[in-house]
Coordinates of C-alpha atoms and ligand atoms in Angstrom, one line a residue:
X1 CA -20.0 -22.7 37.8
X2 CA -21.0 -19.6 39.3
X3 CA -22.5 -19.4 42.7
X4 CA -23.8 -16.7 45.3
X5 CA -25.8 -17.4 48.3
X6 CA -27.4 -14.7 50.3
X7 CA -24.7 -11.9 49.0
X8 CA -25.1 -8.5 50.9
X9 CA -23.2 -5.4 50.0
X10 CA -23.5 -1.5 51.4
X11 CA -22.1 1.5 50.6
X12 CA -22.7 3.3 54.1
X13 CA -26.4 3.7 54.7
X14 CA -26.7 2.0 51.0
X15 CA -27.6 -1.3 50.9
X16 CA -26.6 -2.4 47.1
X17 CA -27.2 -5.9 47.6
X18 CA -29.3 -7.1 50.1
X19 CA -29.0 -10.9 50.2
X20 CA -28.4 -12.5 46.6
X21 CA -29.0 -16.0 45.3
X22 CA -27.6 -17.4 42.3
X23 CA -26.8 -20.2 40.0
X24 CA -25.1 -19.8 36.7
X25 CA -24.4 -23.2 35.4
X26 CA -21.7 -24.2 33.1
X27 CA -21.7 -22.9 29.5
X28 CA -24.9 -21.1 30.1
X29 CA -25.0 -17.0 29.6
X30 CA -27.1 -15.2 32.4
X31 CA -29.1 -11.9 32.4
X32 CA -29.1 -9.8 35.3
X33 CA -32.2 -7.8 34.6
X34 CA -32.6 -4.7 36.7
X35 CA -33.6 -1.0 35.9
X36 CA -30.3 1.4 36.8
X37 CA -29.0 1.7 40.9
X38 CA -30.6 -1.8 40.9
X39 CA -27.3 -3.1 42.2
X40 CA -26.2 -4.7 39.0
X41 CA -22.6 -3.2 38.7
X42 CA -22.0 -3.9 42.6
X43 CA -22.6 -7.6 42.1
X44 CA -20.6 -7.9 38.9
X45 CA -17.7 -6.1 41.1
X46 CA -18.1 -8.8 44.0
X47 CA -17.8 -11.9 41.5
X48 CA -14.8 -10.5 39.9
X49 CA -13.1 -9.4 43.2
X50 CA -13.4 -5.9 43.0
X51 CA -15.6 -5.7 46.3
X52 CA -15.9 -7.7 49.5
X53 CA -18.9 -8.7 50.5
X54 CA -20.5 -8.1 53.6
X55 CA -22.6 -11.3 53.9
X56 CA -23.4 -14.3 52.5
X57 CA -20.8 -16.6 49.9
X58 CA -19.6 -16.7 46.1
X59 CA -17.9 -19.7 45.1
X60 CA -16.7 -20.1 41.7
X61 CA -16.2 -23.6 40.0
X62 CA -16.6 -25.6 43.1
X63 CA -14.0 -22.8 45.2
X64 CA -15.0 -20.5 47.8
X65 CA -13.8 -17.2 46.8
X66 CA -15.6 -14.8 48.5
X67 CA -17.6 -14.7 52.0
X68 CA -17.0 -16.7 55.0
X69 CA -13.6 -14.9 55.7
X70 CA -12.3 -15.6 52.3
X71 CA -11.3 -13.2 49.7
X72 CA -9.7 -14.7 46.5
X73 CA -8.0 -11.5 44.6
X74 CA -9.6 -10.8 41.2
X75 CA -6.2 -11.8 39.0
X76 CA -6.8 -15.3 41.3
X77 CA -10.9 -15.9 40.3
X78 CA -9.9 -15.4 36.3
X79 CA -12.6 -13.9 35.7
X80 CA -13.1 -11.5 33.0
X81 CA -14.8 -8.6 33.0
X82 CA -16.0 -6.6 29.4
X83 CA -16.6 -2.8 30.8
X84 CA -19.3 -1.0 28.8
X85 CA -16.6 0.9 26.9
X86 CA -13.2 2.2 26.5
X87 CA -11.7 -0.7 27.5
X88 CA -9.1 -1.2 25.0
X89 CA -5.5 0.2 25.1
X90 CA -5.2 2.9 22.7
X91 CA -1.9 2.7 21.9
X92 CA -1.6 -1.4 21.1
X93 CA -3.2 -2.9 18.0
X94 CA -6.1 -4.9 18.0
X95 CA -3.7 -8.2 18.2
X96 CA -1.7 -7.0 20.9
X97 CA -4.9 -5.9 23.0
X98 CA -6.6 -9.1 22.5
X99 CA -3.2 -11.5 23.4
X100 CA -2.8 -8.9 26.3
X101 CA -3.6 -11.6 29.0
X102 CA -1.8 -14.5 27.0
X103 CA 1.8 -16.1 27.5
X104 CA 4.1 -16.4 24.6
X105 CA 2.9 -19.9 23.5
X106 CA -0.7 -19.3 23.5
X107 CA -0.6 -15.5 21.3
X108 CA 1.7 -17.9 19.3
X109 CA -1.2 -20.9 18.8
X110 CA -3.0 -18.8 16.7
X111 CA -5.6 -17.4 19.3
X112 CA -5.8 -14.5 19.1
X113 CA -6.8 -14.8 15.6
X114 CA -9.4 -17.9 16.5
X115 CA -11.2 -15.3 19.0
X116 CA -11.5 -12.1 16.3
X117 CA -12.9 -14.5 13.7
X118 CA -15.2 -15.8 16.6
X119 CA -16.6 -12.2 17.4
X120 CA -17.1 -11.3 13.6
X121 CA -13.6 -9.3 13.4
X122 CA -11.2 -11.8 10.9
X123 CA -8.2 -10.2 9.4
X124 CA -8.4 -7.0 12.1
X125 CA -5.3 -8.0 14.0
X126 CA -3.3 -5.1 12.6
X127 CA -5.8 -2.1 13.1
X128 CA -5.7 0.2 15.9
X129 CA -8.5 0.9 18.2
X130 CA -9.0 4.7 16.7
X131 CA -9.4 2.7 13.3
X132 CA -12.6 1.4 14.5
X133 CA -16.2 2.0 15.3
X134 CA -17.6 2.0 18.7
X135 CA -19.3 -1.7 18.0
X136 CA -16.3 -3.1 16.4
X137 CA -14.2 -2.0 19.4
X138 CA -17.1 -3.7 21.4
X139 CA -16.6 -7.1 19.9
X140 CA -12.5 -6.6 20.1
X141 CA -13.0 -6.4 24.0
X142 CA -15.0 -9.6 24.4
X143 CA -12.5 -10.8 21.9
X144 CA -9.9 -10.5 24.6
X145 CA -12.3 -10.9 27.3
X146 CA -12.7 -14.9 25.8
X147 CA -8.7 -15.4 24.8
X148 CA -7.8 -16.9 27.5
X149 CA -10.2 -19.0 28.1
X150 CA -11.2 -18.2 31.2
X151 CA -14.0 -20.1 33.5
X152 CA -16.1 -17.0 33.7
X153 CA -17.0 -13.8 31.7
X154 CA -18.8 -11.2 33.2
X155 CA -20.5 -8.2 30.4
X156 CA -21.4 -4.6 32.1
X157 CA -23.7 -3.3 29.7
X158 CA -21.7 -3.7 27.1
X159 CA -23.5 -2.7 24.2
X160 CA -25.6 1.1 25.6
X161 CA -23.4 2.9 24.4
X162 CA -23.6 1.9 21.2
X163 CA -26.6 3.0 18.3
X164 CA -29.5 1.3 18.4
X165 CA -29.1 -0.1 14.5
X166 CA -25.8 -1.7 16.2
X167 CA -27.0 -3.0 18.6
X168 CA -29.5 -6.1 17.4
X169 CA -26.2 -7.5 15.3
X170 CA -23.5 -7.0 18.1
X171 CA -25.7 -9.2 20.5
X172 CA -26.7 -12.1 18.4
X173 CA -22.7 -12.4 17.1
X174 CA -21.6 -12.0 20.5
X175 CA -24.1 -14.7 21.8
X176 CA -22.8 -17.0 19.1
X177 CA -19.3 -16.0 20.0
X178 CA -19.5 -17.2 23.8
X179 CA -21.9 -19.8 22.4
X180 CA -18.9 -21.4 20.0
X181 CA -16.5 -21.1 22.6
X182 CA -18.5 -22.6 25.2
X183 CA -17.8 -20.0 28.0
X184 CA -19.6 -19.3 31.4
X185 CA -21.3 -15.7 31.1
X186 CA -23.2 -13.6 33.1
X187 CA -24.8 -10.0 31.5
X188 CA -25.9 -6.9 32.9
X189 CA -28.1 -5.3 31.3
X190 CA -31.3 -2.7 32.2
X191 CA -32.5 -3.4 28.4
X192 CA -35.1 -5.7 28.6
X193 CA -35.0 -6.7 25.0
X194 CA -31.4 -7.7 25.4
X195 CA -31.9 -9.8 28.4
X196 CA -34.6 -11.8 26.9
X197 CA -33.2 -12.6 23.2
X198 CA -29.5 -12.9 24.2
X199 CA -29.9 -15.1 27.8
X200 CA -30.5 -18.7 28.3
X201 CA -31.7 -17.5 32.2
X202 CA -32.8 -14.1 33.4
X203 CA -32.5 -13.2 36.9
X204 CA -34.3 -10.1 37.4
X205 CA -33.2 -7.7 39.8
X206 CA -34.6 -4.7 41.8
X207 CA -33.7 -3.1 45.2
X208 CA -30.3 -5.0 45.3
X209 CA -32.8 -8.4 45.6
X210 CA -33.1 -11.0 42.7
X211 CA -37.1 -11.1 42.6
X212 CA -37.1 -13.4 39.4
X213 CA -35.2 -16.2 38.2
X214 CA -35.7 -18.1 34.9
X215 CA -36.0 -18.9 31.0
X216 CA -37.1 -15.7 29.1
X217 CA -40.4 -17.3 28.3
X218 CA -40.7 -17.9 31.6
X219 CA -40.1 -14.5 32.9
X220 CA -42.0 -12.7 29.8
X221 CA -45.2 -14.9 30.6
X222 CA -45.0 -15.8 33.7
X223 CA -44.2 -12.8 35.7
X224 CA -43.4 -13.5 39.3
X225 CA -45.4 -10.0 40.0
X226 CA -46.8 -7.0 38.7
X227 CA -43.7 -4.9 38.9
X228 CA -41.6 -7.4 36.9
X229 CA -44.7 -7.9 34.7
X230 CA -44.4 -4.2 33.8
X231 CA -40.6 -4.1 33.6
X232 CA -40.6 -6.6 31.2
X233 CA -43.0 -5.7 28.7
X234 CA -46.1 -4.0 28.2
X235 CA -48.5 -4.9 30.6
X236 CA -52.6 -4.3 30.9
X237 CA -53.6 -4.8 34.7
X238 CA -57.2 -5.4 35.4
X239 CA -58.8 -4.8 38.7
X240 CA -61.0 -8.4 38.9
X241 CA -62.9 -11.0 41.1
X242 CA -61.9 -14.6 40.9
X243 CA -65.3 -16.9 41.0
X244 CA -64.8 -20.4 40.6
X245 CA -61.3 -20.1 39.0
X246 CA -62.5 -18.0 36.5
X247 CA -61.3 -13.7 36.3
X248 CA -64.4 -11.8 36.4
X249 CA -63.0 -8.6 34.3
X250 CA -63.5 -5.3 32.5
X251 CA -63.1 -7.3 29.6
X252 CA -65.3 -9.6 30.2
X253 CA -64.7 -13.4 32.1
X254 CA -61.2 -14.3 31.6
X255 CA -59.8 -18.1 32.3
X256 CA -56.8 -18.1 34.3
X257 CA -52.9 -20.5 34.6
X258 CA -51.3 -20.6 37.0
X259 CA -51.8 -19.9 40.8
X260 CA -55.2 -18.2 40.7
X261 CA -55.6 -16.7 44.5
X262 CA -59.4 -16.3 45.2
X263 CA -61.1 -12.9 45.7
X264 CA -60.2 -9.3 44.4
X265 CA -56.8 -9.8 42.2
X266 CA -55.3 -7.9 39.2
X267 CA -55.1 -9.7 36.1
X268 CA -52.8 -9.4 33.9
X269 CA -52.2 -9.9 30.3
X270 CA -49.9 -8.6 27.4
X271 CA -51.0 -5.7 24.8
X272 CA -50.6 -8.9 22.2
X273 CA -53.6 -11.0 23.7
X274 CA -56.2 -7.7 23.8
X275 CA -57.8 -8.1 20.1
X276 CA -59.7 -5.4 18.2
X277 CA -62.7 -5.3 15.7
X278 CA -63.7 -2.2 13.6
X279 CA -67.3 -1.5 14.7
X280 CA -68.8 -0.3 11.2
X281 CA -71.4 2.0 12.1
X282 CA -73.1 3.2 14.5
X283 CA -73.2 -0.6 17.0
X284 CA -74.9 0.4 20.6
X285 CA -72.4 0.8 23.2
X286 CA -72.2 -2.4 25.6
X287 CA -71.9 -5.4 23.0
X288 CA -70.3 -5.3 19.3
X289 CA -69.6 -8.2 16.4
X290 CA -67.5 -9.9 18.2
X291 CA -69.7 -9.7 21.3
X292 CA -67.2 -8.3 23.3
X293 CA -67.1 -5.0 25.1
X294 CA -66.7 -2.0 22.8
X295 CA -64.4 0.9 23.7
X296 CA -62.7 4.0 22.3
X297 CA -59.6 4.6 21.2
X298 CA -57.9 7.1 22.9
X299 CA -53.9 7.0 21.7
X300 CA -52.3 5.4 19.1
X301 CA -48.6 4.9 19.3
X302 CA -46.9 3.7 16.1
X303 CA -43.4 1.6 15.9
X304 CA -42.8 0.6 13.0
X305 CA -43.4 -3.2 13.2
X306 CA -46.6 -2.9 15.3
X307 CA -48.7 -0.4 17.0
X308 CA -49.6 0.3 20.4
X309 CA -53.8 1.2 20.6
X310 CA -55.1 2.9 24.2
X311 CA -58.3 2.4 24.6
X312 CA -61.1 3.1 27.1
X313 CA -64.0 1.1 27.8
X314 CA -67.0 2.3 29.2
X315 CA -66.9 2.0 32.7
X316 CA -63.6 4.9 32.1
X317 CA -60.9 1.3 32.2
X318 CA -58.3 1.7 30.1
X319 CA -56.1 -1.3 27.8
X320 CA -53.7 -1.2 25.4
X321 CA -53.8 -3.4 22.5
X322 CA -50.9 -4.4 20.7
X323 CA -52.3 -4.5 16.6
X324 CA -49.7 -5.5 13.9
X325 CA -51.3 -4.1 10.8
X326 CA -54.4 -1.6 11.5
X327 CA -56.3 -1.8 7.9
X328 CA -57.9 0.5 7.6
X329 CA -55.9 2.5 9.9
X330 CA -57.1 3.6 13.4
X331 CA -57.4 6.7 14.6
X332 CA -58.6 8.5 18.1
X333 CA -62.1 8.2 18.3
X334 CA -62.9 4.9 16.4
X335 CA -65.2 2.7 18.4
X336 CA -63.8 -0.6 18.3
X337 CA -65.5 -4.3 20.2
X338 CA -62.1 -5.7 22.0
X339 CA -62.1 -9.7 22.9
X340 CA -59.0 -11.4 24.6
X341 CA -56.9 -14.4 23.7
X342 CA -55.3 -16.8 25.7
X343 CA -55.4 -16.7 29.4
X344 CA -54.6 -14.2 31.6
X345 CA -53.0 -14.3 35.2
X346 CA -54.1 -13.4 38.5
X347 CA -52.0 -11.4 41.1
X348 CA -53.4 -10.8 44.9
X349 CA -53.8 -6.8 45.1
X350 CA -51.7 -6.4 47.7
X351 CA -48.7 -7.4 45.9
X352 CA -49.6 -4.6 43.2
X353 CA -49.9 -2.3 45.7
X354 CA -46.3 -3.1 47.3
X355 CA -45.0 -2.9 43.5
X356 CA -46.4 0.1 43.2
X357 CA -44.4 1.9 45.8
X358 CA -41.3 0.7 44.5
Ligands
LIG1 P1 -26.6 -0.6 38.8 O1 -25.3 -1.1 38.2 O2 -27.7 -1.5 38.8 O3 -27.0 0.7 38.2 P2 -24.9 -0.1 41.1 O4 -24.5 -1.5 41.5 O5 -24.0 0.7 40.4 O6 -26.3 -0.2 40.3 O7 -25.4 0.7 42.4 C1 -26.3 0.1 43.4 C2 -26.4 1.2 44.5 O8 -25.2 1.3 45.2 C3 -26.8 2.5 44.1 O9 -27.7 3.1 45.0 C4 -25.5 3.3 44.0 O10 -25.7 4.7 44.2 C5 -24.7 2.7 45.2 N1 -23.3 2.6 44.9 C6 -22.6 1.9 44.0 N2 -21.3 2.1 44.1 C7 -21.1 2.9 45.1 C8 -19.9 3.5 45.8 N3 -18.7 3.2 45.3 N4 -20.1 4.3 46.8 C9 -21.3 4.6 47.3 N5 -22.5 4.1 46.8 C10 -22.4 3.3 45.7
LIG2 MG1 -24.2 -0.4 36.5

C-alpha cells in the first residue's frame, strides 16, 4: 500500500530523515516508534504531501507520488491525516465535521453515522465539539479521518494529550475501528506501550533512520540492539564472555538465541526473566536456596500491577527484577538468591557502546 525507499529530508543543517525504508501493506496498521525529534512528524508530512523530499521515493498503492521528480499534491494522495488535537471545526456539529470530506450522496448513505458507531460515538451526530471530552473529540476526528474511505490514514500522536485512564480505551476502540473498516494505517507514536498493543508492525525510529522493523513480539524480544532494547522496555545489560555458545555472566552461565557473536558481548534480558528467592536467615554470601548468586536490594519501585526490585550483586553489578506479588514484601536491604529464566541475548560491545552515544 504504502511505500518509501531511501526517503531523505533536511531542514537546513537538519537532517530529519536520513534515508527511510518502508512497507505498510494493505489493511495493516503501522507504528512508527521513535522518542521525540526522531523525525516522526517529518515523515508523516512527506506521505501526506505536506513536504518534498529530498531523496529517495514514496509510492502509494502502486503510484509514484513523491521522489524522482514527482510530487503528487496532498488533496491528490487521499490520504488522511488525524492531528494530535484540535482538529475539529468548532463551529459545525459532530455530523457536519465528520461528512466534511463527503459529497452529497455519500453524507446521505448513512456514513457518517456508520463511522461514529464504528469509533464508539453512536447517536453523537448532533453535539458540538465544546459538548465533548478531549477523548471523545479524539475518536470524532478519526471518525472523519475514516469517512471517506480513503486508501491511507496516517495518526500523529493522537491520543498524548489525552489522560492516561483515557488512553488504554481510546486505543483498543480505535484499533478495532480501522480494524472493522479495513483501512491502511500508519501511527506515530513515542509511547512505547501504544506501539506495541495497538500495531500489527513497529518500525522503530531514531536519528531520522528506521533501525527496527517488525511484529511487537519481535521487536520486544528480539531487539535489533541495545538502544532499541532499552527504548522498548526495561532492559538488564550484562557485561559477559561467550564460551562455546554459552554467556558466561554476573548471573551466572546463561544459554543464548539467536546470533550469539563470540568473545566479550552484553547480554541482555528483560526485568521479567531475573527471579528472586527470600534468603531466610543469615545464607553466606556467594550461593543461596536456589543456588544462584545472592544480592541486595537496593530500590524498590512499586506500580501497581508489578514492582520493579534493583538489586546489587556482589561483585558491585546491578539488575532489576521485575516481581509481581512480593509476599512478604521486600524492602532495601533484604538479601535475596536471584536465578534467570529463559534465554538471554548477546550483543557485540561495540554496538552498546555506539548506542550509548546516541
Ligand atoms: P518528531 O515528530 O519525531 O518529534 P520531527 O519530525 O518533528 O520529529 O522533527 C525532526 C527533526 O527535524 C527535529 O530535529 C526538528 O527540530 C526538525 N524540524 C522539524 N520540522 C522543522 C522545520 N519546519 N524547520 C526546521 N527544523 C524542523
Ligand atoms: Mg512529532
Amino acid at each position: 500500500m504504502l511505500t518509501l525507499s531511501n526517503v531523505r529530508k533536511s531542514y537546513g543543517v537538519v537532517t530529519a530523515l536520513d534515508g527511510v525504508d518502508l512497507d505498510v501493506p494493505d489493511g495493516t496498521l503501522v507504528a512508527v516508534l521513535g522518542p521525540s525529534g526522531c523525525g516522526k512528524t517529518t515523515l508523516l508530512r512527506c506521505v501526506a504531501g505536506f513536504e518534498a523530499v529530498h531523496g529517495g521515493t514514496i509510492s502509494l498503492a502502486g503510484r509514484p507520488v513523491a521522489g524522482d521528480g514527482a510530487h503528487v499534491p496532498p488533496h491528490r494522495r487521499r490520504v488522511a491525516v488525524v492531528p494530535q488535537e484540535g482538529a475539529l471545526f468548532p463551529h459545525l456539529s459532530v455530523a457536519r465535521n465528520v461528512g466534511y470530506g463527503l459529497d452529497r450522496a455519500a453524507r446521505r448513505s448513512g456514513r457518517v453515522e456508520e463511522v461514529l458507531a464504528l469509533v464508539g460515538l453512536p447517536g453523537h451526530g448532533d453535539r458540538m465539539p465544546h459538548q465533548l471530552s478531549g477523548g471523545q473529540q479524539q475518536r470524532v476526528a478519526v471518525a472523519r479521518a475514516l469517512a471517506p474511505r480513503p486508501p491511507l490514514v496516517l495518526l500523529d500522536e493522537p491520543f498524548s494529550a489525552l489522560d492516561a485512564g483515557l488512553r488504554a480505551d481510546l486505543r483498543r476502540d480505535v484499533r478495532e475501528a480501522l480494524r472493522a473498516d479495513g483501512a491502511t494505517a500508519v501511527l506515530v507514536t513515542h509511547d512505547q506501550g501504544e506501539a506495541l498493543s495497538m500495531a500489527d508492525r513497529v518500525a522503530v525510529m531514531n536519528a531520522g533512520r528506521i533501525v527496527q522493523y517488525g511484529p511487537p513480539t519481535a521487536i520486544y524480544r528480539e531487539p535489533a540492539d541495545p538502544w532499541v532494547a532499552r527504548f522498548v522496555g526495561d532492559a538488564v545489560l550484562l557485561p559477559a564472555d561467550v564460551r562455546d555458545g554459552v554467556a558466561v555472566t554476573p548471573l551466572g552461565r546463561l544459554p543464548l538465541h539467536g546470533a550469539t557473536p563470540a568473545g566479550t558481548v552484553s547480554v541482555l534480558l528483560r526485568p521479567e526473566q531475573v527471579r528472586l528467592t527470600t534468603v531466610v536467615g543469615a545464607a553466606g554470601i556467594g550461593g543461596g536456596a536456589a543456588g544462584g548468586p545472592t544480592a541486595v536490594v537496593v530500590r524498590h519501585d512499586f506500580h501497581g500491577h508489578d514492582a520493579l526490585v534493583a538489586l546489587r550483586l556482589v561483585d558491585g553489578t546491578e539488575v532489576t527484577a521485575r516481581v509481581l506479588d512480593s509476599t512478604p514484601p521486600l524492602s532495601v536491604g533484604d538479601r535475596v538468591t536471584v536465578s534467570v529464566s529463559g534465554a538471554a541475548r548477546a550483543y557485540p560491545t561495540a554496538s552498546n557502546r555506539v548506542s550509548l552515544t546516541v
